Amino acid sequence: MSRVLTVMPAAALALAVLTGCGTEAAPSAAPTAAGKTSATADPHGKRRQMETMRADCMKRKGFKYQPYVPSGSGRMDRDLREIRTDYATLLKQREERGFGVFYPYVHPDQPGGPEEAAKKYQRNPNLDLAGKLSDTQSRAREATDKACYAAAYKKLTGKTVTPGNDTSRQMNKMYDQAANRELDGDPRLVELAAAYGDCLKGKGYPVISLRPTTMSRNTRSRFDAELEEALSVRRGQGTEDGADPELTPDEAKPYLAKEIKASLDDLECGKGFYTEFLPRNTELGMRIFREFGGEDGLLS
């Protein structure tokens, strides 16, 4: 099974990438008065409402649909609120995990690894319903479901998406526009990014651009490319069961060793930059994620 089991909007996913991945969560919030741990009685309430609306819509159009509320609905919002971006935490993470690119392959049984993901994976029962239909019926059902989702999503969020579900595209566009103004256009961050880039160049690392948002993933991008190249080779070789290719721990270890060293050099150069950039980037991502219903589990 692939290490990536769900599609995560890039505006939210970028936060895990920018903090160096393997982010460490802050301590859980203490229960509120009267023993309540949340202001919302049912954290999946809006997702349940959406699924009921989708099922009713599909029924009216002649298709069966089983409401599907995975246990992780809204999880990203909780993860984002718990991200810690202080230097001590980042240093600890990078000493062990680097940027978090190859670590899950070396330690597949650790949190965030493919084994944990496989255990938590919940198959959408509607995949089995669609699988029982002819090709023509399946295509018609898929188009109807997309339209029903779009209608329910608009009613709950006020936002219009195409039947192809372009929420990720809209979120990415909003993030890029806001980041250009609030992050790349901030004189202090521009100054810190320039010093960060000069330091990396002095250590022999290439610098793509001095824009703050680009600098934040400058060194990591090299390892993302190396991972993709390694997996491409495995795809060419094929797998016996047709599953997505994975690297073995032994194959990934040399990559991780190089990644850890580079990530520590990167953090040493970008210490001042990261401590100012990451909290602001996290807040920006959370704002967009919530605006599009991510907090309520409406993005899948």
GROMACS .gro file of N, CA, C and O in nm, residues 18 175 184:
model
   12
   18LEU      N    1   0.707   2.257   0.538
   18LEU     CA    2   0.786   2.373   0.575
   18LEU      C    3   0.844   2.363   0.715
   18LEU      O    4   0.947   2.421   0.746
  175TYR      N    5  -0.370   3.046  -0.120
  175TYR     CA    6  -0.246   3.042  -0.041
  175TYR      C    7  -0.135   3.119  -0.114
  175TYR      O    8  -0.065   3.199  -0.052
  184ASP      N    9   0.619   3.669   0.127
  184ASP     CA   10   0.722   3.712   0.033
  184ASP      C   11   0.732   3.865   0.025
  184ASP      O   12   0.836   3.918  -0.015
   0.00000   0.00000   0.00000
